[in-house]
Coordinates of N, CA and C in Angstrom, one line a residue:
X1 N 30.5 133.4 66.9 CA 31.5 134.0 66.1 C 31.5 135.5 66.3
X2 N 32.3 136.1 66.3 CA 32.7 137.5 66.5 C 32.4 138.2 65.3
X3 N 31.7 139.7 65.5 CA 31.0 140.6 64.7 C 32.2 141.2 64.5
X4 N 32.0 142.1 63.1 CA 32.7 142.7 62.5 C 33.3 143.8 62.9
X5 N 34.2 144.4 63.8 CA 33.7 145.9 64.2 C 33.2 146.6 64.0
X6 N 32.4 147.4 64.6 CA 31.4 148.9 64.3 C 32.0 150.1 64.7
X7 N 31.8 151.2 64.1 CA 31.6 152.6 64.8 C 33.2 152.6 63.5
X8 N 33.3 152.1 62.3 CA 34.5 152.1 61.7 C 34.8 153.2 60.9
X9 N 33.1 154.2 60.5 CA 33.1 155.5 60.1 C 32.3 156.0 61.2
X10 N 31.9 157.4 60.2 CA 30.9 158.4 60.7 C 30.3 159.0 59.6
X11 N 28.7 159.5 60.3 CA 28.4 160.2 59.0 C 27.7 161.4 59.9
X12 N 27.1 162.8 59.2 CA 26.8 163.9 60.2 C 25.3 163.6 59.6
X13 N 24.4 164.4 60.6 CA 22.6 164.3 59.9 C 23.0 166.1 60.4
X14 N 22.4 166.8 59.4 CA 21.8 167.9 60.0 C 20.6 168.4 60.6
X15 N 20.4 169.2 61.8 CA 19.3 169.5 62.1 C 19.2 171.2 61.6
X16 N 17.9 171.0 60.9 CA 17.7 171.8 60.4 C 17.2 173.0 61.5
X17 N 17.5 174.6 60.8 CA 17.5 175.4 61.5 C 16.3 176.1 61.5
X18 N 15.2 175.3 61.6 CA 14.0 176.1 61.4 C 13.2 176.6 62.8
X19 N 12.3 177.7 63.3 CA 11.8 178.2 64.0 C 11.4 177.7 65.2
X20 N 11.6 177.5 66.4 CA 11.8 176.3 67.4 C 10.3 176.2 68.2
X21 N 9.7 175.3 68.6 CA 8.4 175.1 69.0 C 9.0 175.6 70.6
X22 N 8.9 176.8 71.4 CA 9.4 176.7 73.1 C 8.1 176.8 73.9
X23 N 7.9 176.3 75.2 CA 7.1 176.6 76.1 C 7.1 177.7 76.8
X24 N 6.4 178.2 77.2 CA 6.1 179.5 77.6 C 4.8 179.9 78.1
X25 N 5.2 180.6 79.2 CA 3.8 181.9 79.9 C 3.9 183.2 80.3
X26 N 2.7 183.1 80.3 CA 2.7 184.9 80.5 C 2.8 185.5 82.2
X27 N 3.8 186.1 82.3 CA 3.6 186.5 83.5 C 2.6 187.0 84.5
X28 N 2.8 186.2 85.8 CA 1.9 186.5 86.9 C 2.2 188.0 87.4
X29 N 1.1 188.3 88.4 CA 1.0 189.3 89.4 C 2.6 188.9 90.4
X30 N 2.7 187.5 90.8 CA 3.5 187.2 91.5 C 4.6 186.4 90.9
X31 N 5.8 186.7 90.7 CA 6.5 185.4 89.6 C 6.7 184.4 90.4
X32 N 6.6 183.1 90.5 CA 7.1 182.0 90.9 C 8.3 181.9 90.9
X33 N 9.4 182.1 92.3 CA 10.8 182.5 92.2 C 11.4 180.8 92.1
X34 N 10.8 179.5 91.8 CA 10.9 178.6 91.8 C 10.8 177.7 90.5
X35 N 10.5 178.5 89.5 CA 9.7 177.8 88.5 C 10.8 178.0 87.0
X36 N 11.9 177.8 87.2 CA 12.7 178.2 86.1 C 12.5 177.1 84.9
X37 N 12.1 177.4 83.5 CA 12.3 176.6 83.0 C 13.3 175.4 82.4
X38 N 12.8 174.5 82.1 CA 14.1 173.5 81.7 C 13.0 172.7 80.7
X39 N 13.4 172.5 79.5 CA 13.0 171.9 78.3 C 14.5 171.3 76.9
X40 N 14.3 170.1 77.1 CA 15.2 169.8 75.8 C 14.8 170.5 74.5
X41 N 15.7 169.8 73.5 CA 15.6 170.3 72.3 C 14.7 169.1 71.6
X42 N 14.3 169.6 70.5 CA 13.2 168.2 69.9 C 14.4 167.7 68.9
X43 N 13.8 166.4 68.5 CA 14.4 165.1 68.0 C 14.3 164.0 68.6
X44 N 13.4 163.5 69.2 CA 13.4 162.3 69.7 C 14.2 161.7 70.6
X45 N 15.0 162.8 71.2 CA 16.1 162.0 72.3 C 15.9 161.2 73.2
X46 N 16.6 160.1 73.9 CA 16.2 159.6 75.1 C 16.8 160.6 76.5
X47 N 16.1 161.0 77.0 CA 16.6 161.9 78.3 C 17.3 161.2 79.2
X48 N 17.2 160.1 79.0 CA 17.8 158.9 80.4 C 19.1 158.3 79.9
X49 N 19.7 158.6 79.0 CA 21.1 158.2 78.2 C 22.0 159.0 78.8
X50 N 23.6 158.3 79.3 CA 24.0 159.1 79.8 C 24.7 160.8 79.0
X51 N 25.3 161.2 79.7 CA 25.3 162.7 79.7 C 26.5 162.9 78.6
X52 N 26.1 164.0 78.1 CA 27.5 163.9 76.9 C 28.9 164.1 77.6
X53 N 30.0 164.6 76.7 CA 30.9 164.4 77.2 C 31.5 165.4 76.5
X54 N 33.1 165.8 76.7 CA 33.4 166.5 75.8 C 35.0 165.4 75.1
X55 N 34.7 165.9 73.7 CA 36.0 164.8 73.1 C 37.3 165.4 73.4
X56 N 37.6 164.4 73.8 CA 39.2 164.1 74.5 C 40.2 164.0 73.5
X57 N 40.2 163.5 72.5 CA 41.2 163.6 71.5 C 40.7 163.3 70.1
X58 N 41.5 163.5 69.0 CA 41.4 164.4 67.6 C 40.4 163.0 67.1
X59 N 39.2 163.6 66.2 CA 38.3 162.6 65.9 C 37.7 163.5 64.7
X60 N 36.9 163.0 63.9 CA 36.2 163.6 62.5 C 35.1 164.6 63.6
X61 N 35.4 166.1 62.7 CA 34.6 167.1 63.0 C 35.3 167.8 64.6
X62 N 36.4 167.6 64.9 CA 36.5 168.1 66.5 C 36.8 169.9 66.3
X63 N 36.5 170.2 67.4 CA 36.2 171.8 67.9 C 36.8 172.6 66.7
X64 N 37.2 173.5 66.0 CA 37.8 174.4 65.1 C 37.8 173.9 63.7
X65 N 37.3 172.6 63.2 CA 37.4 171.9 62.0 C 36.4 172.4 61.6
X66 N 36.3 172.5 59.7 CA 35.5 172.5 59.2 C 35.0 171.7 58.2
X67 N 33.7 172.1 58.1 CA 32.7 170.8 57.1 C 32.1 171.5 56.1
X68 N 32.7 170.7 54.6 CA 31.2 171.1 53.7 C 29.6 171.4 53.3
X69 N 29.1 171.4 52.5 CA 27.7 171.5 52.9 C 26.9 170.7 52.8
X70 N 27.2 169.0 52.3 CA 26.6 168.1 52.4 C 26.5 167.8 51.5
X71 N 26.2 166.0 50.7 CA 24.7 165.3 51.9 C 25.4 164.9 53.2
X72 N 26.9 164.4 53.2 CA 27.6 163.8 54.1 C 28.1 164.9 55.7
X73 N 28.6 165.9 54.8 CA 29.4 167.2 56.1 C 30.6 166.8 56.3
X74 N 31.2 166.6 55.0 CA 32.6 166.0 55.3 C 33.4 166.8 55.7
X75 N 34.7 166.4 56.2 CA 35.4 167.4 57.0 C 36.6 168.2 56.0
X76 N 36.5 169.2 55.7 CA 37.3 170.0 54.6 C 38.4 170.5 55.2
X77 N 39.5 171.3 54.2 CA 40.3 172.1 55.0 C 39.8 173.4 55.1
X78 N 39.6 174.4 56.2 CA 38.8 175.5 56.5 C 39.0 176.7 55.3
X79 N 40.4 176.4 55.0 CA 40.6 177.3 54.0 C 40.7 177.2 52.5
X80 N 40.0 175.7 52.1 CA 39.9 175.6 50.7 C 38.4 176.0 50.5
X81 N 38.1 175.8 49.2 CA 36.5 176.7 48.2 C 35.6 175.8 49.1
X82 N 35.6 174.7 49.5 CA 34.4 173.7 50.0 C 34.2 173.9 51.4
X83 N 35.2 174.6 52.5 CA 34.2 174.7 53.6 C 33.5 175.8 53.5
X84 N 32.5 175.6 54.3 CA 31.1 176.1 54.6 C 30.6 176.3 55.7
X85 N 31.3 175.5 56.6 CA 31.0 175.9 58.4 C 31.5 175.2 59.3
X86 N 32.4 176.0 60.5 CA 32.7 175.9 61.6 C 32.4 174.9 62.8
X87 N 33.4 174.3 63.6 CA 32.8 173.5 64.8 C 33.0 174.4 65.5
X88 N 32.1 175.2 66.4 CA 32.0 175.8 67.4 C 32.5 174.9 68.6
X89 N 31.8 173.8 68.9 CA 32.0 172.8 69.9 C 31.3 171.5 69.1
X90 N 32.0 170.3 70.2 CA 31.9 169.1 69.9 C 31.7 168.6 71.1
X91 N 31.0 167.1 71.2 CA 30.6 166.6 72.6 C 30.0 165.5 71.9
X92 N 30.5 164.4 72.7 CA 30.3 162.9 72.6 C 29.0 162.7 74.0
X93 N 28.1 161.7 73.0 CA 26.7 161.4 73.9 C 25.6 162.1 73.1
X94 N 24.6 161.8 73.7 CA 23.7 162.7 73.4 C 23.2 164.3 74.0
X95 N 22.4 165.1 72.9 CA 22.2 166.5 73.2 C 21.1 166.3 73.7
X96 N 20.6 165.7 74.2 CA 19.5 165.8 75.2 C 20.1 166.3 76.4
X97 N 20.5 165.1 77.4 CA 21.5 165.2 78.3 C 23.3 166.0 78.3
X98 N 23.2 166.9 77.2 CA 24.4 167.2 77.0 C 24.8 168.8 77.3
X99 N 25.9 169.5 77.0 CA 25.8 171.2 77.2 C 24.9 171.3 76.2
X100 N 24.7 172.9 76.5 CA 24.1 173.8 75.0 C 25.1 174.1 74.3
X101 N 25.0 174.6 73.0 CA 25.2 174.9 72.1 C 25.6 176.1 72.5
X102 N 26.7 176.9 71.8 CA 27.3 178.4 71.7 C 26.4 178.8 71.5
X103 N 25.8 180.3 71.6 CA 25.1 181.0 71.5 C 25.0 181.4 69.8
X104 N 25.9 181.4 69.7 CA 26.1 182.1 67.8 C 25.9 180.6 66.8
X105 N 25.6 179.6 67.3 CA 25.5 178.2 66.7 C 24.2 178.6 65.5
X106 N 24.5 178.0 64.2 CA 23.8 178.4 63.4 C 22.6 176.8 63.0
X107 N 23.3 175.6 63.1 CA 22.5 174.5 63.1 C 23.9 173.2 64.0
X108 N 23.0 172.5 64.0 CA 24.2 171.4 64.9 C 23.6 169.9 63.9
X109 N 25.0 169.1 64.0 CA 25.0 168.2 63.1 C 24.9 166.5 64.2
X110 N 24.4 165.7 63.7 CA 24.4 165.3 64.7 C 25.1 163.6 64.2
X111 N 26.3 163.1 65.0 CA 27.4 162.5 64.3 C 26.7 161.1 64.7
X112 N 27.2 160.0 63.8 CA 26.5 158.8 64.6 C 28.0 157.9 63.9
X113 N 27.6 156.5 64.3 CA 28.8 155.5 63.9 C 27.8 154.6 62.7
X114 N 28.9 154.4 62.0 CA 28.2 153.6 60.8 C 28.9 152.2 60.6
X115 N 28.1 151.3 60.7 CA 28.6 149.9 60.7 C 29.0 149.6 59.0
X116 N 30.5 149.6 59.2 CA 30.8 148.9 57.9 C 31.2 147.4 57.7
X117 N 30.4 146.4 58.4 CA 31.2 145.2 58.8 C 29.3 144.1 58.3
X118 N 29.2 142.9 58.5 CA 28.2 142.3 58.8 C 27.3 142.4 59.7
X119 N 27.4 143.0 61.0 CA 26.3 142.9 61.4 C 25.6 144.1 61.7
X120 N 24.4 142.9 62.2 CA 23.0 143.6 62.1 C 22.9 144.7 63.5
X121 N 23.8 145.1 63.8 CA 23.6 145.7 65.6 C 23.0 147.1 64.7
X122 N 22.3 147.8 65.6 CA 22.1 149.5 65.0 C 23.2 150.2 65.2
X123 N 23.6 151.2 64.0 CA 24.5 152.2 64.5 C 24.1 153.0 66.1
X124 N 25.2 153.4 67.0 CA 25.5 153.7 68.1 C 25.7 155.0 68.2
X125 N 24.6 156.0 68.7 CA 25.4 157.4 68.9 C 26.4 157.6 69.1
X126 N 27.2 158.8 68.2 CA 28.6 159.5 68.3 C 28.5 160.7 69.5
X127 N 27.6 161.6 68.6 CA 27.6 162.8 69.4 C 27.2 163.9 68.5
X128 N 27.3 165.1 68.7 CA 27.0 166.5 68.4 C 28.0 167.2 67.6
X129 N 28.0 168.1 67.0 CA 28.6 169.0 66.6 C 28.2 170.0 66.5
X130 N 28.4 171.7 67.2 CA 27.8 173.0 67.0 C 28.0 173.6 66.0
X131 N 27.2 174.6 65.2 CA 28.1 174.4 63.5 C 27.8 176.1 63.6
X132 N 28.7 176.7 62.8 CA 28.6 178.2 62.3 C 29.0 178.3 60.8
X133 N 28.2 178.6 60.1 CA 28.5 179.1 58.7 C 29.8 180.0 58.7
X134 N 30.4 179.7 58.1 CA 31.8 180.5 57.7 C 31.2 182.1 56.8
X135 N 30.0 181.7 56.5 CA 30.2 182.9 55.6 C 28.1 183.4 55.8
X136 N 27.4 184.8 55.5 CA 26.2 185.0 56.0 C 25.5 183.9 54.9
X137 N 24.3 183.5 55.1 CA 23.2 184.3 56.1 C 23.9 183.4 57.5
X138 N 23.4 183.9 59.0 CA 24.0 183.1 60.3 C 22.2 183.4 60.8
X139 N 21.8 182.3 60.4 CA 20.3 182.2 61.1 C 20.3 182.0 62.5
X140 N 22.0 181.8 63.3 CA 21.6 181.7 64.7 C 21.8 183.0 65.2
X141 N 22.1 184.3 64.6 CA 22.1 185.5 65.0 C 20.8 185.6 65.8
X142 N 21.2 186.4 66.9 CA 19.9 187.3 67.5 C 19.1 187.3 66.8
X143 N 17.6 187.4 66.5 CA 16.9 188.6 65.7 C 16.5 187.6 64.8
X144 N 17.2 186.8 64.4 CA 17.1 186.3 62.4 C 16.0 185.3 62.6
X145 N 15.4 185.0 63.5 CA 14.4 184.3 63.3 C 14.6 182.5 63.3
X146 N 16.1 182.2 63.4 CA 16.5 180.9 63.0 C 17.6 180.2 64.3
X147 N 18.0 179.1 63.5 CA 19.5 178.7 64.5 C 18.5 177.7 65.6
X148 N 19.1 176.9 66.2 CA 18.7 175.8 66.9 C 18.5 176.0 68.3
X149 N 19.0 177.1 68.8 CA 18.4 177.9 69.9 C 17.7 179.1 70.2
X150 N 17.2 179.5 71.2 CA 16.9 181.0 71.3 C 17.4 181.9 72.3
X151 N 17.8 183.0 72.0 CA 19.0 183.6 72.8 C 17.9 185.5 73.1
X152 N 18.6 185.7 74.1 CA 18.8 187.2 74.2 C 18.6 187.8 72.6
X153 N 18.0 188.5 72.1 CA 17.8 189.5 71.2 C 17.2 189.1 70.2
X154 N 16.3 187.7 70.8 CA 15.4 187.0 69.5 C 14.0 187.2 70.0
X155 N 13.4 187.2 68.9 CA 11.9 186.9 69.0 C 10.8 186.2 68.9
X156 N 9.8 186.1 69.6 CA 8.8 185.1 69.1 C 7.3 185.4 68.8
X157 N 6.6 184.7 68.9 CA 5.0 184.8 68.2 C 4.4 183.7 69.2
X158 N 3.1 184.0 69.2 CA 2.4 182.9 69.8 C 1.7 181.9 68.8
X159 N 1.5 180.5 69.4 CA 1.1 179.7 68.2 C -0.2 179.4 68.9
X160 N -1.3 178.5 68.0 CA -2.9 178.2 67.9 C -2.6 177.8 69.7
X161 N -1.5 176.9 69.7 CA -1.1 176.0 70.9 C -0.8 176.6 72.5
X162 N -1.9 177.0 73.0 CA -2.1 177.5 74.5 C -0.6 177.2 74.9
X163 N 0.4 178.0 75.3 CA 1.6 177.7 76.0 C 2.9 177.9 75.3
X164 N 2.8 177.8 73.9 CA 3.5 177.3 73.2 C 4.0 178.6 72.4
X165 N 5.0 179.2 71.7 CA 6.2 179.9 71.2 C 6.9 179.4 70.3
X166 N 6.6 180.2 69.3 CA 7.6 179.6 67.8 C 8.7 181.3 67.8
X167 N 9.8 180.9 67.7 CA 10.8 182.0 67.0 C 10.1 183.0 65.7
X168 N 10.7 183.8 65.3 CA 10.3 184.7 64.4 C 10.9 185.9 64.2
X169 N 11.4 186.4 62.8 CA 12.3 187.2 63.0 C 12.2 188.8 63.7
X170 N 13.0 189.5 64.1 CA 12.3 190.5 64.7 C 12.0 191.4 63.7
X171 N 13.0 191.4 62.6 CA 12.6 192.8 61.7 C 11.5 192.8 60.9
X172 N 10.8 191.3 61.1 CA 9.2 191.6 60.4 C 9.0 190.9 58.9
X173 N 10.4 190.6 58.7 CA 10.9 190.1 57.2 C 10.1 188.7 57.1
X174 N 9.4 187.6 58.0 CA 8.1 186.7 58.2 C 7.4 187.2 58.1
X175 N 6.7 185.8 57.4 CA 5.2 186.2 57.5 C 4.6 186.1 59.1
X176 N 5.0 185.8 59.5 CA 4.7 185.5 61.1 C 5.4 186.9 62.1
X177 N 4.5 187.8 62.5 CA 5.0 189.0 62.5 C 5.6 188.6 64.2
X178 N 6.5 189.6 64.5 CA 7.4 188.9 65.8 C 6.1 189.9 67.2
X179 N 5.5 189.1 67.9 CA 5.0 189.5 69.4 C 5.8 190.2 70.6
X180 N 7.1 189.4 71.0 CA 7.6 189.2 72.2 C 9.3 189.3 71.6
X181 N 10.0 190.2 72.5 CA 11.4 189.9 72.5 C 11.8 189.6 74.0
X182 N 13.4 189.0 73.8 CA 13.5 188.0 74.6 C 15.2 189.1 75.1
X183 N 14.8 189.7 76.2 CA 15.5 190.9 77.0 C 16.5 190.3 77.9
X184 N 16.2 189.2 78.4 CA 16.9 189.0 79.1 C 17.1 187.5 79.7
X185 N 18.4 186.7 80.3 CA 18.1 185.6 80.8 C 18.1 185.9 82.1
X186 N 17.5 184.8 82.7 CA 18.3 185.0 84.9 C 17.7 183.4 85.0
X187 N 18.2 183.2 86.0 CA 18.4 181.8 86.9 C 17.2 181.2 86.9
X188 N 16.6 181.9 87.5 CA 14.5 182.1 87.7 C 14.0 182.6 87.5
X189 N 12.9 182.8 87.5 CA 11.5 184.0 86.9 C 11.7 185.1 87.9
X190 N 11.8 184.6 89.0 CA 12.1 185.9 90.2 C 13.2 186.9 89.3
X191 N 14.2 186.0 88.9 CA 15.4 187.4 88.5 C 14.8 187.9 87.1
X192 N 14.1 187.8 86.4 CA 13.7 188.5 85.8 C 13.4 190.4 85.8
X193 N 13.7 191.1 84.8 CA 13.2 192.1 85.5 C 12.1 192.6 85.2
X194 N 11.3 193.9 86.1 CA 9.6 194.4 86.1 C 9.6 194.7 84.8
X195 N 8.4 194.3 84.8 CA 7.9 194.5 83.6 C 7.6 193.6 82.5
X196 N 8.2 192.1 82.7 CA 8.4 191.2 81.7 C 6.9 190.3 81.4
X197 N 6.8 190.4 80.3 CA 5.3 190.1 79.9 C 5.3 188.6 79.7
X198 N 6.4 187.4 79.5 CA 6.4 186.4 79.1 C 7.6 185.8 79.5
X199 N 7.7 184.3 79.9 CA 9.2 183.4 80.3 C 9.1 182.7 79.5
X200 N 9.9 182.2 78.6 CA 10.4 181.0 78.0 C 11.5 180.2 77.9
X201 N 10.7 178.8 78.3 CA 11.8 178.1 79.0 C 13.4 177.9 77.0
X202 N 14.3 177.7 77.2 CA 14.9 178.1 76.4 C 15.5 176.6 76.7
X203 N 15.2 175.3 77.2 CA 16.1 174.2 76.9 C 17.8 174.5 77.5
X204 N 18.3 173.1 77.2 CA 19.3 172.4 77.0 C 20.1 173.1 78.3
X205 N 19.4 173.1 79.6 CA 19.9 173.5 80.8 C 20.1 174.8 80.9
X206 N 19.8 175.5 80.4 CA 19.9 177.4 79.5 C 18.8 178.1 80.7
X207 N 18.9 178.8 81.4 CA 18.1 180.0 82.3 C 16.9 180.3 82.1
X208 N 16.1 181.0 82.3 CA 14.6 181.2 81.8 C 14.7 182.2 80.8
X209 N 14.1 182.4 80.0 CA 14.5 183.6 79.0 C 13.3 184.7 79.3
X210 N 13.7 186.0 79.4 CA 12.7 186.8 80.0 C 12.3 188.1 78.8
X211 N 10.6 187.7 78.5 CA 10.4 188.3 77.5 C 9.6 189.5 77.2
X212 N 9.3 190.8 76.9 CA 8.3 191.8 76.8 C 7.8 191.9 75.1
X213 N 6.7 192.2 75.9 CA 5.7 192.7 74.6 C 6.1 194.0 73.4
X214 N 6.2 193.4 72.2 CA 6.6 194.5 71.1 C 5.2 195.4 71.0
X215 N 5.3 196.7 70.6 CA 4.1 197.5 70.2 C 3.3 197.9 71.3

């Protein structure tokens, strides 16, 4: 007998915007002009799922729409009292295998299909959404310590964890005082420029991020 249709709604999960765990080293005498990093984003993705996509036509949450602030993220009109934040970009598949996120992206919502019918199949990835607050704080700002990526003019700290880089804000406003700012991207460690005390790999197919020492 034939299952009920699926994928009949949608609902959003948000990923919260909190301080990102990145890999990282400290510069050699010689940079390895070969050694660029590449690291996903955490959540449990499967890396071997195919590659996102970009949505092809009008669907809940697409590129310029906006969303409330939850529990759901329903989709509002941008200009009534209840939106709250912007689709930067939109992309069907998973964010593992998928683009990055806009640089100014403040948290990304992550869309799935919700079975409204009998059966027992698991809901089916939808896809992504990149999100910008309509209005401050923008934790994906440079500097702020926050947002789901790390960009040019952010900072970090080193953790207990040999290798390892947590974000942090740069003006000091953490308790986690900021180490390293992040000056520059390039292709490889080679394009880096002299002087850079630290690479961190920055994920979601994103350049090496090239970092010097504060103080």
């Amino acid at each position: 007998m034939r299952q009920p249709a699926l994928r009949a709604a949608l609902f959003a999960v948000a990923v919260l915007s909190g301080p990102l765990a990145l890999t990282a080293c400290h510069a050699p005498d010689s940079p390895d002009p070969g050694a660029a990093g590449r690291t996903g984003t955490a959540g449990g993705r499967d890396g071997t799922a195919a590659p996102a996509r970009p949505v092809t036509a009008a669907r809940f949450l697409g590129r310029g729409s906006c969303a409330d602030r939850g529990p759901g993220y329903d989709e509002v009109d941008c200009a009534g009292a209840r939106a709250a934040a912007r689709v930067l970009a939109r992309w069907n598949g998973p964010q593992a295998s998928g683009p990055r996120c806009p640089s100014l992206t403040d948290f990304v919502l992550h869309l799935s299909a919700v079975d409204t019918g009998s059966s027992e199949e698991e809901s089916a990835p939808e896809g992504y959404a990149c999100m910008r607050n309509l209005r401050p704080p923008h934790p994906g700002d440079p500097g702020r310590g926050g947002g789901p990526l790390t960009v040019v003019g952010d900072c970090v700290r080193t953790t207990a964890r040999p290798g390892v880089v947590k974000e942090t804000a740069c003006d000091g406003s953490r308790p986690e005082a900021p180490e390293y700012e992040v000056t520059h991207e390039a292709a490889t460690r080679a394009g880096c420029p002299a002087g850079t005390d630290l690479y961190v790999q920055l994920g979601g197919g994103a350049p090496v991020g090239c970092a010097r020492r504060l103080g």
